[in-house]
Coordinates of C-alpha atoms and ligand atoms in Angstrom, one line a residue:
M17 CA 98.0 78.9 59.0
T18 CA 101.4 80.4 58.6
P19 CA 102.6 82.5 61.7
V20 CA 104.0 85.8 60.5
K21 CA 104.6 87.9 63.2
R22 CA 102.6 91.2 63.4
G23 CA 103.7 93.9 61.0
T24 CA 104.6 97.3 60.7
R25 CA 103.1 99.8 63.9
P26 CA 101.1 115.0 74.1
P27 CA 98.5 115.0 76.4
A28 CA 95.6 113.2 76.1
Q29 CA 92.9 115.1 73.9
R30 CA 90.6 117.1 75.7
R31 CA 87.1 116.6 74.5
R32 CA 83.2 117.4 75.5
A33 CA 81.1 114.3 75.9
R34 CA 78.7 112.9 78.1
G35 CA 80.3 111.5 81.1
P36 CA 81.7 108.0 80.9
A37 CA 80.0 104.7 81.9
S38 CA 80.3 104.4 85.5
V39 CA 81.8 101.4 87.1
G40 CA 79.2 100.5 89.7
P41 CA 80.5 97.8 92.2
S42 CA 78.2 95.1 90.4
S43 CA 78.9 95.7 86.9
P44 CA 82.4 96.9 85.4
R45 CA 82.8 96.1 81.8
V46 CA 86.0 96.0 79.9
L47 CA 86.0 95.9 76.1
I48 CA 89.4 94.4 75.1
I49 CA 90.5 94.8 71.4
G50 CA 93.5 92.7 70.1
S51 CA 94.6 91.0 66.9
E52 CA 95.3 87.5 68.6
A53 CA 94.4 85.3 71.6
V54 CA 94.9 81.7 72.4
P55 CA 93.0 79.5 71.6
F56 CA 91.8 81.3 68.5
A57 CA 95.0 82.5 66.8
K58 CA 98.6 82.9 67.9
T59 CA 101.9 84.0 66.2
G60 CA 103.4 85.4 69.8
G61 CA 103.2 86.3 73.5
L62 CA 100.4 88.7 72.7
A63 CA 98.1 85.6 72.1
D64 CA 98.8 84.2 75.5
V65 CA 98.2 87.4 77.2
L66 CA 94.9 87.9 75.5
G67 CA 93.9 84.2 76.2
A68 CA 94.5 84.8 80.0
L69 CA 93.8 88.4 81.0
P70 CA 90.0 88.0 80.2
V71 CA 89.6 85.3 82.5
A72 CA 91.7 86.8 85.2
L73 CA 89.7 90.0 84.9
A74 CA 86.3 87.8 85.2
R75 CA 87.6 86.5 88.4
L76 CA 87.9 89.7 90.0
G77 CA 84.3 90.4 88.9
W78 CA 84.7 92.0 85.6
S79 CA 82.5 91.5 82.6
V80 CA 85.0 91.1 79.7
D81 CA 84.5 91.3 75.9
L82 CA 87.4 90.4 74.1
A83 CA 87.1 91.2 70.2
L84 CA 89.3 89.7 67.7
P85 CA 89.3 88.9 64.1
R86 CA 87.6 85.6 63.0
Y87 CA 90.7 84.5 61.0
R88 CA 90.7 81.5 58.5
G89 CA 90.3 78.2 60.5
V90 CA 88.7 79.7 63.6
T91 CA 85.5 77.9 64.0
A92 CA 84.2 78.6 67.7
G93 CA 81.3 80.2 68.5
P94 CA 77.7 80.6 66.9
P95 CA 76.7 83.8 64.8
V96 CA 75.1 86.3 67.1
D97 CA 74.5 89.3 64.8
R98 CA 75.4 90.6 61.5
F99 CA 75.0 94.1 60.3
P100 CA 76.9 96.5 57.5
I101 CA 79.8 98.2 58.5
S102 CA 81.0 101.2 56.5
I103 CA 84.6 102.5 56.6
G104 CA 85.4 105.3 54.3
G105 CA 83.1 104.2 51.7
Y106 CA 84.0 100.4 52.1
T107 CA 81.1 98.4 53.2
R108 CA 80.9 95.0 54.1
E109 CA 78.2 92.9 56.2
V110 CA 80.1 91.9 59.3
G111 CA 79.1 89.0 61.2
F112 CA 79.8 88.3 65.0
H113 CA 80.4 85.1 66.6
E114 CA 80.4 84.7 70.5
T115 CA 81.9 82.3 72.7
P116 CA 82.3 82.0 76.5
L117 CA 85.9 82.3 78.0
G118 CA 85.0 82.2 81.5
A119 CA 82.3 83.2 84.0
S120 CA 81.7 86.4 82.9
A121 CA 84.2 86.8 79.9
R122 CA 83.3 86.2 76.3
A123 CA 85.0 86.3 73.0
V124 CA 83.4 88.1 70.3
L125 CA 84.8 87.0 66.8
V126 CA 84.7 89.8 64.0
D127 CA 83.9 87.8 60.8
C128 CA 84.4 89.8 57.6
P129 CA 85.8 87.1 55.0
D130 CA 87.4 89.8 52.7
L131 CA 89.5 91.1 55.2
F132 CA 90.2 88.3 57.6
D133 CA 89.8 84.9 55.7
R134 CA 93.4 84.7 54.6
D135 CA 96.5 82.4 54.7
S136 CA 98.0 84.3 57.5
L137 CA 97.3 86.7 60.3
Y138 CA 99.3 89.9 59.3
G139 CA 101.0 89.0 55.8
V140 CA 102.8 86.3 53.7
D141 CA 106.5 86.0 53.3
N142 CA 107.4 88.7 55.7
T143 CA 105.4 91.3 53.6
D144 CA 102.5 92.7 55.4
Y145 CA 99.0 92.6 53.7
P146 CA 98.8 96.3 52.2
D147 CA 95.2 96.6 53.4
N148 CA 96.4 96.1 57.0
P149 CA 95.1 99.6 58.0
R150 CA 91.7 98.8 56.8
R151 CA 91.6 95.2 58.3
F152 CA 92.5 96.4 61.7
A153 CA 90.3 99.6 61.4
M154 CA 87.6 97.4 60.9
L155 CA 88.3 95.0 63.9
V156 CA 88.1 98.2 66.0
R157 CA 84.8 99.7 64.5
A158 CA 83.3 96.5 64.6
A159 CA 84.1 95.8 68.2
L160 CA 82.9 99.4 69.2
E161 CA 79.6 99.0 67.1
F162 CA 78.9 95.6 68.4
A163 CA 79.3 96.9 71.9
A164 CA 77.0 100.2 71.2
R165 CA 74.3 97.9 69.5
H166 CA 74.3 95.0 72.3
G167 CA 74.0 97.4 75.5
A168 CA 77.4 96.1 76.4
R169 CA 78.3 99.7 77.2
P170 CA 82.2 99.2 78.6
S171 CA 83.2 101.2 81.4
V172 CA 86.9 101.3 79.6
V173 CA 88.3 100.1 76.4
H174 CA 91.7 98.5 76.5
A175 CA 93.4 98.0 73.1
H176 CA 96.7 96.4 72.2
D177 CA 99.4 97.1 69.8
W178 CA 99.2 99.2 66.7
Q179 CA 96.1 96.6 65.7
G180 CA 94.3 98.2 68.5
G181 CA 95.9 101.6 68.2
L182 CA 92.7 103.3 66.5
A183 CA 90.4 102.6 69.2
P184 CA 91.6 105.4 71.5
V185 CA 91.4 107.2 68.3
Y186 CA 88.1 106.5 67.2
L187 CA 86.8 107.0 70.9
K188 CA 88.2 110.6 70.6
T189 CA 87.0 111.4 67.2
L190 CA 84.0 109.6 65.5
Y191 CA 82.3 108.4 68.7
A192 CA 83.4 111.3 70.7
S193 CA 79.6 112.5 70.8
H194 CA 78.1 109.0 70.5
P195 CA 75.2 108.1 72.4
V196 CA 76.5 104.9 74.0
L197 CA 80.3 105.1 73.6
G198 CA 81.0 109.0 73.9
G199 CA 83.6 109.6 77.0
T200 CA 84.5 105.9 77.2
P201 CA 88.2 106.0 78.4
A202 CA 91.0 103.9 76.7
V203 CA 93.8 102.0 77.9
F204 CA 96.3 101.1 75.3
T205 CA 99.0 98.6 75.9
I206 CA 102.3 98.3 74.2
H207 CA 103.7 94.7 73.9
N208 CA 106.2 95.7 71.4
L209 CA 107.4 98.9 70.4
A210 CA 109.0 97.6 67.2
Y211 CA 105.9 97.3 65.4
Q212 CA 104.6 100.6 65.0
G213 CA 101.7 100.4 62.2
L214 CA 103.1 103.1 59.9
F215 CA 101.2 103.9 56.9
E216 CA 100.8 106.7 54.0
P217 CA 98.8 109.5 55.5
D218 CA 96.1 109.3 52.7
W219 CA 94.7 106.3 55.0
L220 CA 93.2 109.0 57.5
P221 CA 90.1 109.8 54.9
R222 CA 89.7 106.3 53.6
L223 CA 89.4 105.4 57.9
D224 CA 87.0 108.1 58.3
L225 CA 89.7 110.2 60.4
P226 CA 90.0 113.7 60.0
W227 CA 93.2 115.6 58.3
D228 CA 93.9 117.2 62.0
L229 CA 95.2 114.0 63.3
F230 CA 98.2 114.3 60.8
A231 CA 99.8 116.2 63.4
I232 CA 103.0 115.6 65.5
E233 CA 101.2 115.3 68.8
R234 CA 98.7 113.0 67.4
L235 CA 99.5 110.4 64.5
E236 CA 102.0 111.8 62.4
Y237 CA 105.5 110.4 62.4
W238 CA 108.1 111.4 59.8
G239 CA 105.5 112.1 56.9
R240 CA 103.4 108.9 57.8
I241 CA 100.4 107.9 60.1
S242 CA 101.5 105.6 63.1
F243 CA 98.3 103.5 64.6
L244 CA 100.9 102.9 67.7
K245 CA 101.3 106.6 67.9
G246 CA 97.7 106.9 67.8
G247 CA 97.2 104.6 70.8
I248 CA 99.8 106.4 72.9
N249 CA 98.7 109.9 72.3
E250 CA 94.9 109.4 72.5
A251 CA 94.9 106.9 75.5
E252 CA 94.0 107.9 78.8
V253 CA 96.5 105.5 80.1
I254 CA 99.2 103.6 78.7
T255 CA 100.7 100.3 79.7
T256 CA 103.6 98.3 78.8
V257 CA 104.3 94.8 79.8
S258 CA 107.1 95.1 82.4
R259 CA 108.3 97.8 84.5
Q260 CA 111.9 97.9 83.1
Y261 CA 110.4 97.8 79.6
A262 CA 108.5 101.0 80.6
R263 CA 111.9 102.5 81.4
D264 CA 113.7 101.0 78.6
I265 CA 111.5 102.6 75.8
Q266 CA 112.0 106.0 77.1
T267 CA 115.4 105.9 76.0
P268 CA 117.1 106.6 72.5
E269 CA 118.6 103.0 72.8
F270 CA 115.3 101.0 73.1
G271 CA 112.7 103.8 71.8
F272 CA 112.7 102.9 68.3
G273 CA 112.4 106.6 67.5
F274 CA 109.5 106.9 69.9
D275 CA 111.3 107.7 73.2
G276 CA 110.2 111.3 73.0
I277 CA 106.7 110.6 72.3
L278 CA 106.8 108.2 75.3
R279 CA 108.8 110.6 77.6
R280 CA 106.1 113.3 77.0
R281 CA 103.4 110.8 78.4
A282 CA 105.7 109.4 80.9
A283 CA 103.0 110.5 83.7
D284 CA 100.5 108.1 82.3
L285 CA 103.0 105.2 81.5
V286 CA 103.0 102.3 83.6
G287 CA 104.7 99.0 83.5
V288 CA 102.6 95.8 84.2
L289 CA 104.3 92.6 84.1
N290 CA 102.5 89.8 82.1
G291 CA 101.4 86.6 84.1
I292 CA 101.5 83.2 82.9
D293 CA 98.6 81.1 82.3
E294 CA 99.4 78.5 85.4
N295 CA 96.7 76.0 84.0
K296 CA 98.2 75.5 80.9
W297 CA 101.8 75.9 81.9
N298 CA 102.1 73.5 84.9
P299 CA 104.3 70.7 84.7
S300 CA 102.3 68.7 87.3
T301 CA 99.1 68.5 85.0
D302 CA 100.4 69.3 81.5
Q303 CA 99.1 66.8 79.0
F304 CA 101.9 67.2 76.4
L305 CA 104.5 65.8 78.9
P306 CA 105.5 62.1 79.2
A307 CA 105.3 62.4 83.2
A308 CA 104.1 64.9 85.5
F309 CA 106.3 66.5 88.0
G310 CA 106.8 69.5 90.5
P311 CA 109.1 71.1 92.9
D312 CA 109.0 68.0 95.2
D313 CA 109.8 65.3 92.7
L314 CA 111.8 66.4 89.2
S315 CA 111.8 62.8 88.2
G316 CA 109.4 63.3 85.3
K317 CA 111.4 66.1 84.0
E318 CA 114.2 63.3 83.2
A319 CA 111.4 61.5 81.2
A320 CA 110.7 64.8 79.3
K321 CA 114.3 65.4 78.5
R322 CA 114.5 61.8 77.1
E323 CA 111.4 62.5 74.9
V324 CA 112.6 65.7 73.5
L325 CA 115.9 64.1 72.4
S326 CA 114.4 61.4 70.9
R327 CA 111.9 63.5 69.0
Y328 CA 114.9 65.6 67.8
G329 CA 116.6 62.4 66.5
L330 CA 119.4 63.0 69.0
P331 CA 121.0 60.2 71.0
A332 CA 119.5 59.8 74.7
G333 CA 122.2 57.4 76.1
E334 CA 123.9 58.0 79.5
T335 CA 126.5 60.7 78.3
T336 CA 123.9 63.0 76.5
M337 CA 121.2 62.5 79.4
K338 CA 123.9 63.8 81.8
R339 CA 125.0 66.5 79.3
P340 CA 123.2 69.9 79.9
L341 CA 120.4 70.3 77.3
I342 CA 119.9 74.1 76.1
G343 CA 116.7 74.8 74.6
M344 CA 115.5 77.7 72.5
I345 CA 111.7 78.4 71.4
S346 CA 111.5 81.7 69.6
R347 CA 110.6 83.8 66.7
M348 CA 113.8 83.9 64.8
V349 CA 114.6 87.5 64.5
D350 CA 117.0 90.0 65.7
Q351 CA 115.0 91.1 68.6
K352 CA 115.5 87.7 70.2
G353 CA 119.3 87.7 70.1
F354 CA 119.6 85.4 66.8
D355 CA 122.0 87.9 65.7
L356 CA 124.4 87.6 68.6
I357 CA 124.1 83.7 68.3
A358 CA 124.9 84.0 64.8
S359 CA 128.1 85.7 65.7
L360 CA 129.0 83.1 68.2
V361 CA 127.9 79.6 66.5
D362 CA 131.5 77.9 66.6
D363 CA 131.9 78.9 70.2
L364 CA 128.6 77.5 71.3
V365 CA 128.7 74.2 69.7
A366 CA 132.2 73.6 71.3
L367 CA 130.4 74.1 74.5
D368 CA 130.0 70.7 76.5
A369 CA 126.0 70.9 75.9
T370 CA 123.4 69.7 73.6
W371 CA 121.1 72.2 71.9
I372 CA 117.8 72.1 70.7
V373 CA 115.9 74.9 68.9
L374 CA 112.4 75.1 67.8
G375 CA 111.4 78.4 65.9
T376 CA 110.2 80.3 62.7
G377 CA 111.4 83.5 61.2
E378 CA 114.1 85.1 59.1
P379 CA 115.3 82.5 56.5
R380 CA 119.0 83.3 57.5
Y381 CA 118.4 82.1 61.1
Q382 CA 116.5 79.1 60.1
N383 CA 118.9 78.1 57.4
L384 CA 121.8 78.6 60.0
W385 CA 120.1 76.4 62.6
T386 CA 119.2 73.7 60.1
M387 CA 122.8 73.8 59.0
L388 CA 124.3 73.5 62.4
A389 CA 122.1 70.4 63.2
A390 CA 123.1 68.8 59.8
R391 CA 126.7 69.5 60.7
H392 CA 126.2 68.1 64.3
P393 CA 123.7 65.5 64.4
D394 CA 124.6 64.3 67.8
R395 CA 124.8 68.0 69.6
V396 CA 122.1 70.1 67.8
G397 CA 118.5 69.7 66.9
A398 CA 116.6 72.2 65.0
R399 CA 112.7 72.0 64.2
I400 CA 111.6 75.1 61.8
G401 CA 107.9 75.4 62.7
F402 CA 105.4 76.3 65.1
D403 CA 104.4 73.4 67.4
E404 CA 102.6 74.1 70.6
G405 CA 103.1 70.6 72.0
L406 CA 106.7 70.3 71.3
A407 CA 107.0 73.8 73.0
H408 CA 105.8 72.4 76.2
V409 CA 108.1 69.3 76.0
I410 CA 111.1 71.3 75.3
E411 CA 110.2 73.6 78.3
A412 CA 110.0 70.4 80.4
G413 CA 113.0 68.7 79.3
A414 CA 115.6 71.2 78.8
D415 CA 118.1 72.0 81.7
M416 CA 118.5 75.5 80.5
F417 CA 116.5 78.2 78.4
L418 CA 118.5 80.5 76.5
M419 CA 116.9 83.9 75.6
P420 CA 119.5 86.4 74.8
S421 CA 116.8 89.2 73.4
R422 CA 118.6 92.3 72.2
F423 CA 115.2 93.8 73.8
E424 CA 112.2 92.1 75.4
P425 CA 109.3 93.7 76.5
C426 CA 108.2 90.8 78.8
G427 CA 109.1 87.5 77.6
L428 CA 106.7 84.6 78.3
N429 CA 109.2 81.6 77.8
Q430 CA 111.7 82.8 80.4
M431 CA 108.6 82.5 82.8
Y432 CA 107.4 79.0 81.6
S433 CA 110.9 78.1 82.0
L434 CA 111.4 78.9 85.8
R435 CA 108.0 77.0 86.4
Y436 CA 109.2 74.0 84.6
G437 CA 112.5 73.7 86.5
T438 CA 114.6 75.0 83.3
V439 CA 117.0 77.6 84.3
P440 CA 116.8 80.5 81.9
I441 CA 119.9 82.5 80.6
V442 CA 119.0 85.9 79.7
H443 CA 119.9 89.2 78.6
A444 CA 119.3 91.9 81.4
V445 CA 116.4 93.9 79.3
G446 CA 112.9 94.7 79.9
G447 CA 110.7 91.7 81.4
L448 CA 113.7 89.4 81.5
A449 CA 115.5 91.6 83.8
D450 CA 112.2 91.8 86.1
T451 CA 111.4 88.1 86.2
V452 CA 115.3 86.6 86.4
Q453 CA 117.6 87.0 89.2
D454 CA 121.4 86.3 88.5
A455 CA 123.0 83.3 90.0
T456 CA 125.6 85.4 92.0
P457 CA 126.6 83.7 95.6
R458 CA 125.2 86.5 97.4
H459 CA 121.7 86.2 95.8
A460 CA 119.7 83.8 98.0
K461 CA 116.9 83.8 95.3
S462 CA 118.9 83.4 92.4
T463 CA 116.8 81.8 89.6
G464 CA 119.0 82.1 86.4
F465 CA 121.8 83.7 84.7
V466 CA 121.9 87.2 83.6
F467 CA 124.3 89.1 81.3
R468 CA 124.4 92.8 80.9
E469 CA 126.6 93.7 77.6
Y470 CA 124.7 92.8 74.5
T471 CA 128.0 91.1 73.3
G472 CA 128.9 87.8 72.2
S473 CA 131.8 87.6 74.9
A474 CA 129.2 88.1 77.7
L475 CA 126.8 85.8 76.3
L476 CA 129.3 83.1 76.3
A477 CA 130.5 83.7 79.9
A478 CA 127.0 83.7 81.1
L479 CA 126.6 80.1 79.4
Q480 CA 130.0 79.2 80.9
R481 CA 129.0 80.2 84.2
A482 CA 125.8 78.1 83.8
L483 CA 127.6 75.2 82.4
R484 CA 129.9 75.1 85.6
L485 CA 127.2 75.2 88.2
F486 CA 125.1 72.7 86.3
Q487 CA 128.1 70.3 87.9
D488 CA 127.0 71.4 91.2
R489 CA 123.8 69.4 91.9
R490 CA 122.8 70.8 95.2
R491 CA 123.2 74.5 94.0
W492 CA 121.7 73.7 90.7
R493 CA 118.6 72.3 92.5
T494 CA 118.5 75.4 94.7
L495 CA 118.3 77.6 91.3
Q496 CA 115.5 75.3 90.1
M497 CA 113.6 75.4 93.1
A498 CA 113.7 79.1 93.8
G499 CA 112.4 79.3 90.0
M500 CA 109.6 76.9 90.3
R501 CA 108.1 78.7 93.4
Q502 CA 108.3 82.2 92.0
D503 CA 104.6 83.7 91.8
N504 CA 104.0 84.8 88.1
S505 CA 100.4 84.5 88.2
W506 CA 98.1 86.5 86.3
D507 CA 95.7 87.4 89.5
R508 CA 98.6 89.5 90.7
S509 CA 98.8 91.5 87.1
A510 CA 95.2 91.6 86.6
R511 CA 94.7 93.4 90.0
E512 CA 96.8 96.0 88.7
Y513 CA 95.0 96.4 85.5
V514 CA 91.8 97.0 87.5
K515 CA 93.5 99.8 89.1
I516 CA 94.6 101.2 85.8
Y517 CA 91.0 101.0 84.4
E518 CA 89.9 103.0 87.4
R519 CA 92.8 105.7 86.8
A520 CA 91.5 105.8 83.1
L521 CA 87.9 106.3 84.4
S522 CA 88.8 109.0 86.8
H523 CA 90.8 110.7 84.1
A524 CA 87.9 110.6 81.9
Q525 CA 85.8 111.8 84.5
S526 CA 87.7 114.7 85.5
R527 CA 87.6 115.8 81.8
G528 CA 84.1 115.0 81.1
Ligands
ADP15 P1 107.1 87.1 71.4 O1 105.6 87.3 71.7 O2 108.1 88.1 71.3 O3 107.4 86.2 70.4 P2 106.9 85.9 73.8 O4 108.2 85.1 74.8 O5 106.1 87.0 74.9 O6 107.8 86.4 72.7 O7 105.9 84.8 73.5 C1 106.4 83.8 72.6 C2 105.3 82.8 72.8 O8 104.9 82.0 71.6 C3 105.4 81.7 73.9 O9 104.1 81.2 74.1 C4 106.4 80.4 72.8 O10 106.0 79.4 73.4 C5 105.3 80.7 71.8 N1 106.2 80.3 70.6 C6 107.2 80.9 69.4 N2 107.7 80.3 68.8 C7 107.2 79.2 68.9 C8 107.3 78.1 68.2 N3 108.0 77.9 67.0 N4 106.4 76.9 68.3 C9 105.6 77.0 69.4 N5 105.5 78.2 70.3 C10 106.1 78.9 69.8
GLC16 C1 105.5 91.0 72.5 C2 106.8 90.9 73.0 C3 107.2 90.0 74.3 C4 105.8 89.9 75.0 C5 104.6 89.8 74.6 C6 103.4 89.6 75.2 O1 105.3 89.9 71.5 O2 107.9 90.7 72.0 O3 108.2 90.3 74.7 O4 106.0 88.9 76.3 O5 104.4 90.7 73.4 O6 103.1 91.0 76.1

């Protein structure tokens, strides 16, 4: 399946409905709705989050249903139900497959082949599927209908990104007086404000939604409707994936036109830093690595460096092994700083470093890196594609990890890097600013290199600082150790989500 990144994307509504399901000490239940999750389908960090969060919540005693589409190639889980769902006159028999994720967590895969059995998740050749509104409305409707039919009445619904944006909207409209779902509060998480789910307004009736949603304080956005805006305006609580990003998106610079909408809901907007799956991303047990390693013995890291160099066809002799290896694993888009890099390529390849890049994205950036690798076969390795195993070996084998994102809601790779003793070099935005501490001599807990201005010269200066410090083995090792010991576990973040779910419930109860 070609990974194509997910496509386009006032006060909570007052309504009268029966009271929300109560969270008894024994049975709180959350219905999580999202468009991708490891191990079923992945194009980016959302999948990592939705793969790990349900299990972490289950560890805290919650029952978790994770609803996502059964895309082409997803085979997990036996069928457990099948019934027709109709959206604006479009009726399909929808199947449901269930597979356990942990003690009290399960995935519910929504099977509607006409909508989900396609080459890609969101679109092909950088063009979104034109029926994406219907596809993701179906995901939401199917998730809600399944929960209602199976008596799995959620205490709270937790929807993600524009693809889940209609969940709070349907709960406040179509399902407001539903005998099972009426009054259920919603939490909406923004993973990336750049994807707003923007569509023509005539989709409203085709999705069984009333025209009064076409209003500025609801879904209307410059003459169109936005699923993301719907999620923001109709949910009880809105979260995003780092504290700094929660601040960033309330400014015109990072708000993508949504800063006013978010400022209006500032009282209910919370930043919760993502965790990382510490079982999957653990250098002492990682099956993808040639040798295990950990903070007390880094020798396996050298084996990974040799391995990654040879996989890229780069020389792995003594000189290259000593030379710092800078890695990047990324969607190749402007968000990730590829424009900045492009403006600087001659300076970058002139540095005393070896480069390895893994990614897919805009053709101009793919071509640039392919061209650089052809021109500097001893210094630059580029792999265009999506390769989970190789990503692990790069995280382990690189000495430094570059993430010069223009904006970054959270970012996971810098946290994986920290865990693997690979020192991150990052732009001071969003989750990057929250997770990487700049290596200034005064900071005892430094973990990487942070630059503030989004300019080529600031990036270059950070790289040069990193390359200089790399020569000081003792200080470098101190940096690595501080990063490897940093706690980025999901348990901490899951506890914060539980508090947010409780807050959403009390919001709904006080209104109900
Ligand atoms: P985003 O979701 O914005 O792309 P994140 O840093 O949150 O950024 O997450 C990206 C995830 O996708 C990470 O797990 C990263 O390792 C993975 N990833 C990105 N590109 C590739 C690729 N080409 N091959 C393998 N994994 C990739
Ligand atoms: C988005 C963001 C990324 C974040 C991920 C998971 O894709 O771009 O920064 O880590 O979602 O929340």
